[in-house]
Amino acid sequence: MQQVPDMFLPAFVNMYEYYMTYMEGRNYEKDYGPLSVNNQGKAITYHSYLGRFHAIIKDEIVPILLQSDDPEVAVYGRMLLEYQISPHIFRHWYTVQLVLSGVNDVATLMYWRGDRNPESSLTYLQNKGELEKQYQKVNNEIFDYMSWAAKKQHD
């Protein structure tokens, strides 16, 4: 179990309610309470999830980044063509949000991340200025896209 910071509660509750509505009437392994299921109602494997994640990046996100008028965003799109990212990027995004919202001590950041070792949390706190700069460049393009894609998929 991991607690959710207050700043994420509205989005978390909204998505949880949306997901529960989506799952109504669907067959799934109730004993396991899977967050993501396949067409047979079984918990989706990491391998399958990773394949879907990479397809979304390649087919949906990269084309939008490459079309950006901002050269730095377009370069990021080209980098995504060359190097694969993993869903771990969401942990990175989550941590950046915490740091940019004012979490500025290692113990608190470790708590919210679920870390046992302060090393990775400390890295984010030492690079806060650079995080702010990078975040502003990329955040709007990527997360505007994600909202659009989610809406498109479920309309």
mmCIF file of C-alpha atoms in Angstrom:
data_model
loop_
_atom_site.group_PDB
_atom_site.id
_atom_site.type_symbol
_atom_site.label_atom_id
_atom_site.label_comp_id
_atom_site.label_asym_id
_atom_site.label_seq_id
_atom_site.Cartn_x
_atom_site.Cartn_y
_atom_site.Cartn_z
ATOM 1 C CA MET A 1 0.000 0.000 0.000
ATOM 2 C CA GLN A 2 1.215 3.470 -0.842
ATOM 3 C CA GLN A 3 -0.429 6.686 0.256
ATOM 4 C CA VAL A 4 -1.301 9.297 -2.348
ATOM 5 C CA PRO A 5 -0.185 12.921 -1.844
ATOM 6 C CA ASP A 6 -3.068 15.388 -1.567
ATOM 7 C CA MET A 7 -2.049 17.108 -4.799
ATOM 8 C CA PHE A 8 -2.754 13.869 -6.718
ATOM 9 C CA LEU A 9 -5.964 12.829 -4.928
ATOM 10 C CA PRO A 10 -8.488 14.519 -7.272
ATOM 11 C CA ALA A 11 -6.875 13.001 -10.372
ATOM 12 C CA PHE A 12 -6.429 9.629 -8.675
ATOM 13 C CA VAL A 13 -10.037 9.458 -7.453
ATOM 14 C CA ASN A 14 -11.331 10.617 -10.849
ATOM 15 C CA MET A 15 -9.361 7.951 -12.712
ATOM 16 C CA TYR A 16 -10.258 5.276 -10.147
ATOM 17 C CA GLU A 17 -13.968 6.030 -10.552
ATOM 18 C CA TYR A 18 -13.582 6.037 -14.332
ATOM 19 C CA TYR A 19 -11.790 2.706 -14.188
ATOM 20 C CA MET A 20 -14.393 1.133 -11.896
ATOM 21 C CA THR A 21 -17.134 2.225 -14.313
ATOM 22 C CA TYR A 22 -15.117 0.720 -17.162
ATOM 23 C CA MET A 23 -14.774 -2.569 -15.241
ATOM 24 C CA GLU A 24 -18.510 -2.856 -14.437
ATOM 25 C CA GLY A 25 -19.909 -6.004 -15.961
ATOM 26 C CA ARG A 26 -16.473 -7.204 -17.126
ATOM 27 C CA ASN A 27 -15.053 -10.501 -16.102
ATOM 28 C CA TYR A 28 -11.834 -10.183 -14.108
ATOM 29 C CA GLU A 29 -9.904 -12.018 -11.431
ATOM 30 C CA LYS A 30 -11.571 -10.518 -8.371
ATOM 31 C CA ASP A 31 -9.174 -12.260 -5.970
ATOM 32 C CA TYR A 32 -6.271 -10.315 -7.453
ATOM 33 C CA GLY A 33 -8.002 -6.999 -8.143
ATOM 34 C CA PRO A 34 -5.852 -6.315 -11.222
ATOM 35 C CA LEU A 35 -5.483 -2.732 -12.297
ATOM 36 C CA SER A 36 -5.178 -3.620 -15.972
ATOM 37 C CA VAL A 37 -6.785 -6.636 -17.603
ATOM 38 C CA ASN A 38 -6.643 -8.299 -20.993
ATOM 39 C CA ASN A 39 -9.666 -9.345 -23.079
ATOM 40 C CA GLN A 40 -10.013 -12.545 -21.029
ATOM 41 C CA GLY A 41 -10.195 -10.620 -17.748
ATOM 42 C CA LYS A 42 -6.757 -11.775 -16.636
ATOM 43 C CA ALA A 43 -4.200 -9.400 -15.164
ATOM 44 C CA ILE A 44 -2.187 -7.919 -18.009
ATOM 45 C CA THR A 45 1.442 -8.999 -17.986
ATOM 46 C CA TYR A 46 4.250 -6.498 -17.811
ATOM 47 C CA HIS A 47 5.478 -7.675 -21.218
ATOM 48 C CA SER A 48 2.076 -6.980 -22.787
ATOM 49 C CA TYR A 49 1.782 -3.619 -21.011
ATOM 50 C CA LEU A 50 5.280 -2.661 -22.154
ATOM 51 C CA GLY A 51 4.389 -3.507 -25.760
ATOM 52 C CA ARG A 52 1.293 -1.329 -25.596
ATOM 53 C CA PHE A 53 3.269 1.464 -23.954
ATOM 54 C CA HIS A 54 5.936 1.391 -26.700
ATOM 55 C CA ALA A 55 3.263 1.370 -29.423
ATOM 56 C CA ILE A 56 1.608 4.475 -27.967
ATOM 57 C CA ILE A 57 4.946 6.275 -27.757
ATOM 58 C CA LYS A 58 5.929 5.347 -31.328
ATOM 59 C CA ASP A 59 2.560 5.739 -33.060
ATOM 60 C CA GLU A 60 1.001 8.593 -31.122
ATOM 61 C CA ILE A 61 3.426 10.702 -29.105
ATOM 62 C CA VAL A 62 6.501 10.780 -31.365
ATOM 63 C CA PRO A 63 4.616 12.185 -34.397
ATOM 64 C CA ILE A 64 3.197 15.015 -32.293
ATOM 65 C CA LEU A 65 6.599 15.890 -30.827
ATOM 66 C CA LEU A 66 8.245 15.816 -34.254
ATOM 67 C CA GLN A 67 5.661 18.292 -35.585
ATOM 68 C CA SER A 68 6.302 20.796 -32.791
ATOM 69 C CA ASP A 69 7.452 24.294 -33.705
ATOM 70 C CA ASP A 70 9.745 24.198 -30.669
ATOM 71 C CA PRO A 71 13.079 22.721 -31.827
ATOM 72 C CA GLU A 72 13.858 21.305 -28.379
ATOM 73 C CA VAL A 73 10.548 19.412 -28.286
ATOM 74 C CA ALA A 74 11.166 18.081 -31.817
ATOM 75 C CA VAL A 75 14.626 16.882 -30.735
ATOM 76 C CA TYR A 76 12.978 15.034 -27.866
ATOM 77 C CA GLY A 77 10.720 13.339 -30.432
ATOM 78 C CA ARG A 78 13.778 12.247 -32.431
ATOM 79 C CA MET A 79 15.394 10.927 -29.269
ATOM 80 C CA LEU A 80 12.310 8.809 -28.606
ATOM 81 C CA LEU A 81 12.713 7.297 -32.064
ATOM 82 C CA GLU A 82 16.265 6.290 -31.240
ATOM 83 C CA TYR A 83 15.939 5.295 -27.583
ATOM 84 C CA GLN A 84 13.057 3.424 -26.001
ATOM 85 C CA ILE A 85 11.675 4.656 -22.716
ATOM 86 C CA SER A 86 9.777 2.525 -20.243
ATOM 87 C CA PRO A 87 6.720 3.108 -18.060
ATOM 88 C CA HIS A 88 9.236 4.017 -15.354
ATOM 89 C CA ILE A 89 9.045 7.494 -16.871
ATOM 90 C CA PHE A 90 5.784 7.953 -14.939
ATOM 91 C CA ARG A 91 7.714 7.480 -11.688
ATOM 92 C CA HIS A 92 10.098 10.155 -12.881
ATOM 93 C CA TRP A 93 7.181 12.490 -13.743
ATOM 94 C CA TYR A 94 5.589 11.824 -10.349
ATOM 95 C CA THR A 95 8.839 12.664 -8.569
ATOM 96 C CA VAL A 96 9.341 15.852 -10.592
ATOM 97 C CA GLN A 97 5.805 16.938 -9.662
ATOM 98 C CA LEU A 98 6.538 16.372 -5.989
ATOM 99 C CA VAL A 99 9.807 18.319 -6.124
ATOM 100 C CA LEU A 100 8.310 21.181 -8.123
ATOM 101 C CA SER A 101 5.362 21.388 -5.711
ATOM 102 C CA GLY A 102 7.693 22.081 -2.809
ATOM 103 C CA VAL A 103 8.856 18.733 -1.462
ATOM 104 C CA ASN A 104 12.445 19.632 -0.714
ATOM 105 C CA ASP A 105 13.738 17.189 1.860
ATOM 106 C CA VAL A 106 15.027 13.687 1.198
ATOM 107 C CA ALA A 107 12.938 11.916 3.850
ATOM 108 C CA THR A 108 9.630 13.272 2.540
ATOM 109 C CA LEU A 109 10.519 12.537 -1.062
ATOM 110 C CA MET A 110 11.633 9.016 -0.126
ATOM 111 C CA TYR A 111 8.334 8.462 1.682
ATOM 112 C CA TRP A 112 6.169 9.514 -1.262
ATOM 113 C CA ARG A 113 8.302 7.540 -3.737
ATOM 114 C CA GLY A 114 8.457 4.459 -1.516
ATOM 115 C CA ASP A 115 12.261 4.515 -1.563
ATOM 116 C CA ARG A 116 14.460 2.617 0.862
ATOM 117 C CA ASN A 117 17.654 4.341 -0.239
ATOM 118 C CA PRO A 118 18.025 8.154 -0.339
ATOM 119 C CA GLU A 119 20.266 8.141 -3.432
ATOM 120 C CA SER A 120 17.637 8.445 -6.158
ATOM 121 C CA SER A 121 15.522 10.945 -4.211
ATOM 122 C CA LEU A 122 18.572 13.098 -3.533
ATOM 123 C CA THR A 123 19.335 13.281 -7.263
ATOM 124 C CA TYR A 124 16.015 15.029 -7.908
ATOM 125 C CA LEU A 125 16.508 17.513 -5.084
ATOM 126 C CA GLN A 126 20.034 18.426 -6.232
ATOM 127 C CA ASN A 127 18.824 19.131 -9.791
ATOM 128 C CA LYS A 128 15.655 21.082 -8.981
ATOM 129 C CA GLY A 129 16.513 24.121 -11.148
ATOM 130 C CA GLU A 130 17.197 21.989 -14.195
ATOM 131 C CA LEU A 131 14.035 19.981 -13.543
ATOM 132 C CA GLU A 132 11.959 23.160 -13.581
ATOM 133 C CA LYS A 133 13.445 24.223 -16.904
ATOM 134 C CA GLN A 134 12.980 20.849 -18.590
ATOM 135 C CA TYR A 135 9.527 20.367 -17.149
ATOM 136 C CA GLN A 136 8.189 23.579 -18.630
ATOM 137 C CA LYS A 137 9.464 22.654 -22.103
ATOM 138 C CA VAL A 138 8.052 19.163 -22.373
ATOM 139 C CA ASN A 139 5.133 18.941 -19.970
ATOM 140 C CA ASN A 140 2.526 20.866 -21.926
ATOM 141 C CA GLU A 141 3.089 18.999 -25.195
ATOM 142 C CA ILE A 142 3.079 15.512 -23.707
ATOM 143 C CA PHE A 143 0.287 15.794 -21.181
ATOM 144 C CA ASP A 144 -1.984 17.806 -23.455
ATOM 145 C CA TYR A 145 -1.553 14.957 -25.893
ATOM 146 C CA MET A 146 -2.347 12.336 -23.255
ATOM 147 C CA SER A 147 -5.589 14.095 -22.360
ATOM 148 C CA TRP A 148 -6.528 14.341 -26.025
ATOM 149 C CA ALA A 149 -5.685 10.673 -26.672
ATOM 150 C CA ALA A 150 -7.662 9.456 -23.666
ATOM 151 C CA LYS A 151 -10.667 11.472 -24.719
ATOM 152 C CA LYS A 152 -10.352 10.291 -28.339
ATOM 153 C CA GLN A 153 -10.149 6.647 -27.269
ATOM 154 C CA HIS A 154 -13.199 6.818 -25.024
ATOM 155 C CA ASP A 155 -15.538 9.052 -27.034
#
